[in-house]
C-alpha cells in the first residue's frame, strides 16, 4: 500500500546467509516507519550467500534510514545499496556501426520504458551520429586503432568521470575493452553478446552457429569482466532458425533477440534487480 | 539457511492491504524461532488485497505457531494456511478417454516431480484403467448419462469425503460439473481447458481454432467455478501451428501444451503458490 | 542454383485443387528456361483450394512467361501474381500517437530488413511527425473527427491512388476504417491488433486481459475486412505476464510483441508469402 | 488432392545442385500418373547440394516408379529414398535409468503420434523393464562394464540385424557407443543430449549450466557420429530457469525439454523429413 508524499526507496543487499536476516531488515524498516511494498529474497546454498531486495515507502528521512542500515550491515557483513525507486541511472552507451540496439534503447528511454538517463553515446565510427542526435544524446566520436586504443580508453574513462556515469552499455560495440578498464568499471558495464553463451564465444558467432547447424540462435547480456565473454550472465533468449537461414539471415533475426535481451538486462540493472552471486547473477524480477 | 531437525513450514495468507503486514509476520516468525528461507508478497491496488507466502524453518512446536498466527490473523482479517513444505496433497484425478494428462501426471508423481498423492482415478469410461493401474492408482469407473449425472456426482463427493481429498484434477474429464458441485468444491478443483482462454470456450476448441485460422494454439489451467471456463486462470501456454495443421494435428500438438500447463498448475497449487485474488490468481513461483 | 544476369521472379497462385498442378507449373517454367530456386505448395482439404509459391530464375522475357501463365491460369481457374523477387512494395503507414510500430518498421526498412518503400506516413495526430521525418518519410496530418471522417478517408484514398500504394499498414492507427474503405482496399491493408485474437476484440484489450487475469498477452496481425478484428490472421505471438503486471505494464510489454508480429506480417506479405484461404491464410515461409 | 486406392509415397533425395531438378522430378512423377500432394526443396549454396522431399499419390506400380527414379538418379548423381507415407520405422530404443524419454516415446507411439514400431527396448539396467512391458515392448537387459562393453555392443548389433532395425534411439542411454558402432550405424542413431549444444558437451551438463549461471537450459537431438556430441543437429529447444533453480531442479525442468525435442526429432526422421547436409541437417517440416 503506497502512501503519497513519502519516499519510495529500493534497498538491495547481500551477505553471508544465517538465520534472522529477513526479520532484522523488516524490523529495522518498520521501526523507521517503513512500509514494505515489494520484497524478494534468495539464499544460495552453493555460495552460502543471502540476497534481498526490498521496496519501502517511508516518511523517515533517508539519512536516518541509512545510518540504521549501516549499523545493521556491519553486524551482518552486508553489501548494500539504497536508492530512490525509478531514479534514472546515468548511462553511457558505446556503439560501433550496428544501429539496432541503440535505436531500441533510445526508443525505450524516450518512451519511459527504461529508467536510464543517456548522458552520451560514444562510437568508434560516425554512422550512428544521426540516430544519437535524433534522441538528443551527446555523440562522441572516439576512433580506435591498435595505436590509439590506450588514448581511446583514457577518453572513455574521462567521460565516465566527467558525467558521473553509473552504467556503461556496450550496445554492439565491436572493441574489446582492456583488462585494466574492465577491472576499473567492474559491475558497471553490460555487454550484449550475439550468441547463446557459452556457445560461440568470440568473433562472428552467427557464422559459427551456421557452420554448426544449430536450430536456435541466441543472445546474452552479461557484465563485462576481464575474461572475455565469461562475465556473469544477466539475461538470454533465443530465436528459431532453420536450414534456409544463412549467416546473413541469422544476423537479421539475431538483431531482434539482441535488442530485446539487452533492453531487459539494462532495465533490471537500472531497477537494482540484479545482484552478483559469484560467477552468476540473482535477478529479482 | 536450513537447519536440520527443524520443521519446514509454508505459510500463505491474504488480507486487506495496509502498512506493517510484512514486519508483523516476519516479527512473529522470528519470535517463535523461525528462520525465513523463502518469502514473496504482492499488494494488488486493483482489489486492495495483500498476499504473502513464506517458507520458514522453526524449532518451535507447530501448535504454538498456529496459535500466534490465529491471533495475528484476527488483527489483520487474514485468510491463512499453514502446511509442511513438500507434504503431498491428497488428489483425485478425473479422466475420460484421453490419456496424455493422466500419463503425464502419473509419470511426474511417480518420479517425485509433483507433490501429490493420487488417492484415486475416476473415469466415466474404462479405457484408462490400465494406465491408472500401471501407476498403482485405485480406479473407479463412474459412468455418467443424463439420467445418472446426479448419482455420479454423489459418488464423486463420497470419494472426496472418504479419501479426505484436498484437490480434484479434471485431466481432460469431458463432463461439466453441476453448479452445486462446483460450489461445494470451490478452490479445490483444477481443470485443463484445451484453448487459450478466453478464446474458444466450450466444445471442440481446436475445431474453432482451425476455423478462425489462428497461428498459435494454447491451453489454460484454471480453478473450476460455476461459470464454465470462466474460473481464475492459473497457467497458460501456447504452441505454434501453421496452415498445414488441421484439427486432428492441432489436437496432437495441443496435448503437449495441455499436459505441460496442467502439470505446472497442479504443482504450484500443491506447493501453496497459488492465491485467489478475486477473478485472478497470484502465483508465487 | 542462381544464375547471374537472369530475372529472379516469384510466382504465387491459388486454384481449385486437382491432380497435375505442380507438374504443369514446373513444366511450364522449365519450358521457358526457368530454374526453380524455391517452391512450396499446400492443398487445403477444408476449402478444396490449392496454393503454390515458386521462385524461379529465368533468361526468358517476363512477357513471354506471363502469356504462358495466363493461358495455364485459364485452364486451372488460377488466381496468380508474378513479381520480381525483393522488389519493395509501395507502402503507406497509418499511425496515431504510439511510436513503437512506426519506429520499428522504419528501422527495419532503413536497414534492408523489410522490402517496402514507405511512400508516406499518415496520422490523425502530429506527435510522430519527427519520427517519420527522421526516416525521410513524407508525413501527412489527416485529422479525423466524427464530422470529418468521410473527408479523411477520401484523402487516404487519394494518397493511395496518387502514390500507387500497394500496401497500407495500420501501425496502431486508432481509427476504425469504414466498411466501404475496407472493401475497396481489401487484401491490401494489414492491421496490428493488441491482443491474441479472438480474445479481447475491441477497445482497451490490455485492460480486458488484466481483468480476466490471463498469464500471456499477445498481438495479432491480420488483413482488415469490414468485420472489425475478424479479418484473416497473418501472424500472432505472445509474451508472459504475471500478477504483478498491471494494465500499464502490459501495455509496455505488449509493444514488443506488437512490433515484432507486425514486422513479420509485413515482410511475409511484401515477399508474397501470404495467400488468402477463405477466412484463413496460408503462409509460405 | 488425394485419390483413394492409390499408393501414397514419400520420396526424399539430395544431389549436387543444378538447374532443372525440380521439373525433372515433377515431370517423371507426372509421367507415371503421380499427383504431388506435398513438396519441399532447398538448395544450399554453402555445400552446393540440393535437397527435395515429395509426397506423391500414384496408381502406377511402385517398381515402375523405382526403375524410373533409379535412371534419373544416375543422371543427377542423386541419393534417394522412396517409402510409403506413414509406414512405421522399425525402432530400437536404448535407455539406462531415466524414464521420461521412454515414457514419452511409448505414450506417443501407442497413441499414434509417432510412426515408429518399437521392436525392442535395450537397457544396461532393469529399472525401466516395467515401463517397457506396460507398452508391450520386448525388454533386453544388456549390462555394460568396461570389460563387457565389446560384448554388449555385439549384442546390440545382433538385435539390430535380427530385428531389421531401421532406427536406434538413445533415449538417455548413458553409455558412449564405440567409434566402430557409430560408423556402422551412421545416420540411423538419434541421441538426445541434455544441453543446448555446442554448450556443455560431455558429462553432467546441468551442473555445468548451473555453474555458468545460464538463464535458459536446453536439449539437443542429433545424429550420433564418432565425434561425441558433434553429430548433425536435428532439433533443439530451451526452457527458462532462474537463480533459484539448482542442478536438481534444472534436471527436472530439463526432462520436459528433452522428451519434447527427442519426440520431434524421431517423428521427423521417421517421416523422412530430415536430410543430411554435411555437418548440418535440412528439415522439411
PDB file of N, CA and C in Angstrom, chain D residues 216-248:
ATOM      1  N   UNK D 216      18.764 -19.944 -19.568  1.00  0.00           N
ATOM      2  CA  UNK D 216      17.935 -20.911 -20.298  1.00  0.00           C
ATOM      3  C   UNK D 216      18.710 -22.230 -20.329  1.00  0.00           C
ATOM      4  N   UNK D 217      18.011 -23.333 -20.130  1.00  0.00           N
ATOM      5  CA  UNK D 217      18.650 -24.622 -20.358  1.00  0.00           C
ATOM      6  C   UNK D 217      18.018 -25.250 -21.592  1.00  0.00           C
ATOM      7  N   UNK D 218      18.728 -26.179 -22.214  1.00  0.00           N
ATOM      8  CA  UNK D 218      18.224 -26.716 -23.463  1.00  0.00           C
ATOM      9  C   UNK D 218      18.494 -28.183 -23.633  1.00  0.00           C
ATOM     10  N   UNK D 219      18.012 -28.693 -24.748  1.00  0.00           N
ATOM     11  CA  UNK D 219      18.272 -30.075 -25.117  1.00  0.00           C
ATOM     12  C   UNK D 219      18.462 -30.132 -26.626  1.00  0.00           C
ATOM     13  N   UNK D 220      19.220 -31.112 -27.071  1.00  0.00           N
ATOM     14  CA  UNK D 220      19.596 -31.237 -28.471  1.00  0.00           C
ATOM     15  C   UNK D 220      19.449 -32.680 -28.928  1.00  0.00           C
ATOM     16  N   UNK D 221      18.663 -32.889 -29.975  1.00  0.00           N
ATOM     17  CA  UNK D 221      18.608 -34.213 -30.593  1.00  0.00           C
ATOM     18  C   UNK D 221      19.495 -34.192 -31.823  1.00  0.00           C
ATOM     19  N   UNK D 222      20.377 -35.169 -31.941  1.00  0.00           N
ATOM     20  CA  UNK D 222      21.323 -35.167 -33.057  1.00  0.00           C
ATOM     21  C   UNK D 222      21.634 -36.587 -33.506  1.00  0.00           C
ATOM     22  N   UNK D 223      22.089 -36.704 -34.739  1.00  0.00           N
ATOM     23  CA  UNK D 223      22.581 -37.983 -35.208  1.00  0.00           C
ATOM     24  C   UNK D 223      23.892 -38.278 -34.513  1.00  0.00           C
ATOM     25  N   UNK D 224      24.091 -39.541 -34.174  1.00  0.00           N
ATOM     26  CA  UNK D 224      25.315 -39.928 -33.497  1.00  0.00           C
ATOM     27  C   UNK D 224      26.391 -40.200 -34.530  1.00  0.00           C
ATOM     28  N   UNK D 225      27.551 -39.591 -34.317  1.00  0.00           N
ATOM     29  CA  UNK D 225      28.720 -39.881 -35.150  1.00  0.00           C
ATOM     30  C   UNK D 225      29.855 -40.264 -34.203  1.00  0.00           C
ATOM     31  N   UNK D 226      30.991 -40.597 -34.774  1.00  0.00           N
ATOM     32  CA  UNK D 226      32.119 -40.998 -33.934  1.00  0.00           C
ATOM     33  C   UNK D 226      32.605 -39.840 -33.061  1.00  0.00           C
ATOM     34  N   UNK D 227      32.312 -38.596 -33.469  1.00  0.00           N
ATOM     35  CA  UNK D 227      32.653 -37.434 -32.641  1.00  0.00           C
ATOM     36  C   UNK D 227      31.561 -37.188 -31.617  1.00  0.00           C
ATOM     37  N   UNK D 228      31.838 -37.491 -30.377  1.00  0.00           N
ATOM     38  CA  UNK D 228      30.853 -37.374 -29.304  1.00  0.00           C
ATOM     39  C   UNK D 228      30.210 -35.976 -29.271  1.00  0.00           C
ATOM     40  N   UNK D 229      28.898 -35.919 -29.261  1.00  0.00           N
ATOM     41  CA  UNK D 229      28.141 -34.665 -29.154  1.00  0.00           C
ATOM     42  C   UNK D 229      28.415 -33.697 -30.301  1.00  0.00           C
ATOM     43  N   UNK D 230      28.973 -34.219 -31.411  1.00  0.00           N
ATOM     44  CA  UNK D 230      29.284 -33.333 -32.534  1.00  0.00           C
ATOM     45  C   UNK D 230      28.470 -33.668 -33.780  1.00  0.00           C
ATOM     46  N   UNK D 231      27.600 -34.656 -33.693  1.00  0.00           N
ATOM     47  CA  UNK D 231      26.836 -35.073 -34.862  1.00  0.00           C
ATOM     48  C   UNK D 231      25.852 -34.006 -35.305  1.00  0.00           C
ATOM     49  N   UNK D 232      25.346 -34.134 -36.531  1.00  0.00           N
ATOM     50  CA  UNK D 232      24.407 -33.148 -37.089  1.00  0.00           C
ATOM     51  C   UNK D 232      23.166 -32.995 -36.207  1.00  0.00           C
ATOM     52  N   UNK D 233      22.829 -31.765 -35.907  1.00  0.00           N
ATOM     53  CA  UNK D 233      21.699 -31.448 -35.023  1.00  0.00           C
ATOM     54  C   UNK D 233      20.385 -31.556 -35.786  1.00  0.00           C
ATOM     55  N   UNK D 234      19.420 -32.228 -35.187  1.00  0.00           N
ATOM     56  CA  UNK D 234      18.089 -32.344 -35.790  1.00  0.00           C
ATOM     57  C   UNK D 234      17.127 -31.325 -35.178  1.00  0.00           C
ATOM     58  N   UNK D 235      17.163 -31.208 -33.851  1.00  0.00           N
ATOM     59  CA  UNK D 235      16.231 -30.291 -33.194  1.00  0.00           C
ATOM     60  C   UNK D 235      16.795 -29.857 -31.847  1.00  0.00           C
ATOM     61  N   UNK D 236      16.416 -28.647 -31.440  1.00  0.00           N
ATOM     62  CA  UNK D 236      16.822 -28.100 -30.149  1.00  0.00           C
ATOM     63  C   UNK D 236      15.683 -27.288 -29.578  1.00  0.00           C
ATOM     64  N   UNK D 237      15.649 -27.210 -28.288  1.00  0.00           N
ATOM     65  CA  UNK D 237      14.703 -26.296 -27.643  1.00  0.00           C
ATOM     66  C   UNK D 237      15.241 -25.923 -26.264  1.00  0.00           C
ATOM     67  N   UNK D 238      14.632 -24.920 -25.664  1.00  0.00           N
ATOM     68  CA  UNK D 238      15.120 -24.415 -24.378  1.00  0.00           C
ATOM     69  C   UNK D 238      13.967 -24.189 -23.403  1.00  0.00           C
ATOM     70  N   UNK D 239      14.308 -24.032 -22.162  1.00  0.00           N
ATOM     71  CA  UNK D 239      13.354 -23.729 -21.092  1.00  0.00           C
ATOM     72  C   UNK D 239      14.027 -22.683 -20.200  1.00  0.00           C
ATOM     73  N   UNK D 240      13.248 -21.759 -19.681  1.00  0.00           N
ATOM     74  CA  UNK D 240      13.796 -20.709 -18.835  1.00  0.00           C
ATOM     75  C   UNK D 240      14.076 -21.236 -17.420  1.00  0.00           C
ATOM     76  N   UNK D 241      15.202 -20.884 -16.867  1.00  0.00           N
ATOM     77  CA  UNK D 241      15.491 -21.176 -15.460  1.00  0.00           C
ATOM     78  C   UNK D 241      15.859 -19.876 -14.763  1.00  0.00           C
ATOM     79  N   UNK D 242      15.840 -19.875 -13.451  1.00  0.00           N
ATOM     80  CA  UNK D 242      16.328 -18.670 -12.776  1.00  0.00           C
ATOM     81  C   UNK D 242      17.284 -19.048 -11.642  1.00  0.00           C
ATOM     82  N   UNK D 243      17.732 -18.005 -10.920  1.00  0.00           N
ATOM     83  CA  UNK D 243      18.760 -18.227  -9.898  1.00  0.00           C
ATOM     84  C   UNK D 243      18.326 -19.233  -8.837  1.00  0.00           C
ATOM     85  N   UNK D 244      17.028 -19.395  -8.657  1.00  0.00           N
ATOM     86  CA  UNK D 244      16.548 -20.304  -7.628  1.00  0.00           C
ATOM     87  C   UNK D 244      16.602 -21.774  -8.037  1.00  0.00           C
ATOM     88  N   UNK D 245      16.854 -22.034  -9.301  1.00  0.00           N
ATOM     89  CA  UNK D 245      16.888 -23.421  -9.773  1.00  0.00           C
ATOM     90  C   UNK D 245      18.284 -23.998  -9.621  1.00  0.00           C
ATOM     91  N   UNK D 246      18.433 -24.949  -8.726  1.00  0.00           N
ATOM     92  CA  UNK D 246      19.736 -25.606  -8.595  1.00  0.00           C
ATOM     93  C   UNK D 246      19.823 -26.761  -9.598  1.00  0.00           C
ATOM     94  N   UNK D 247      20.931 -27.478  -9.574  1.00  0.00           N
ATOM     95  CA  UNK D 247      21.138 -28.538 -10.569  1.00  0.00           C
ATOM     96  C   UNK D 247      19.968 -29.522 -10.567  1.00  0.00           C
ATOM     97  N   UNK D 248      19.508 -29.896  -9.370  1.00  0.00           N
ATOM     98  CA  UNK D 248      18.428 -30.881  -9.275  1.00  0.00           C
ATOM     99  C   UNK D 248      17.152 -30.378  -9.960  1.00  0.00           C
TER     100      UNK D 248
END
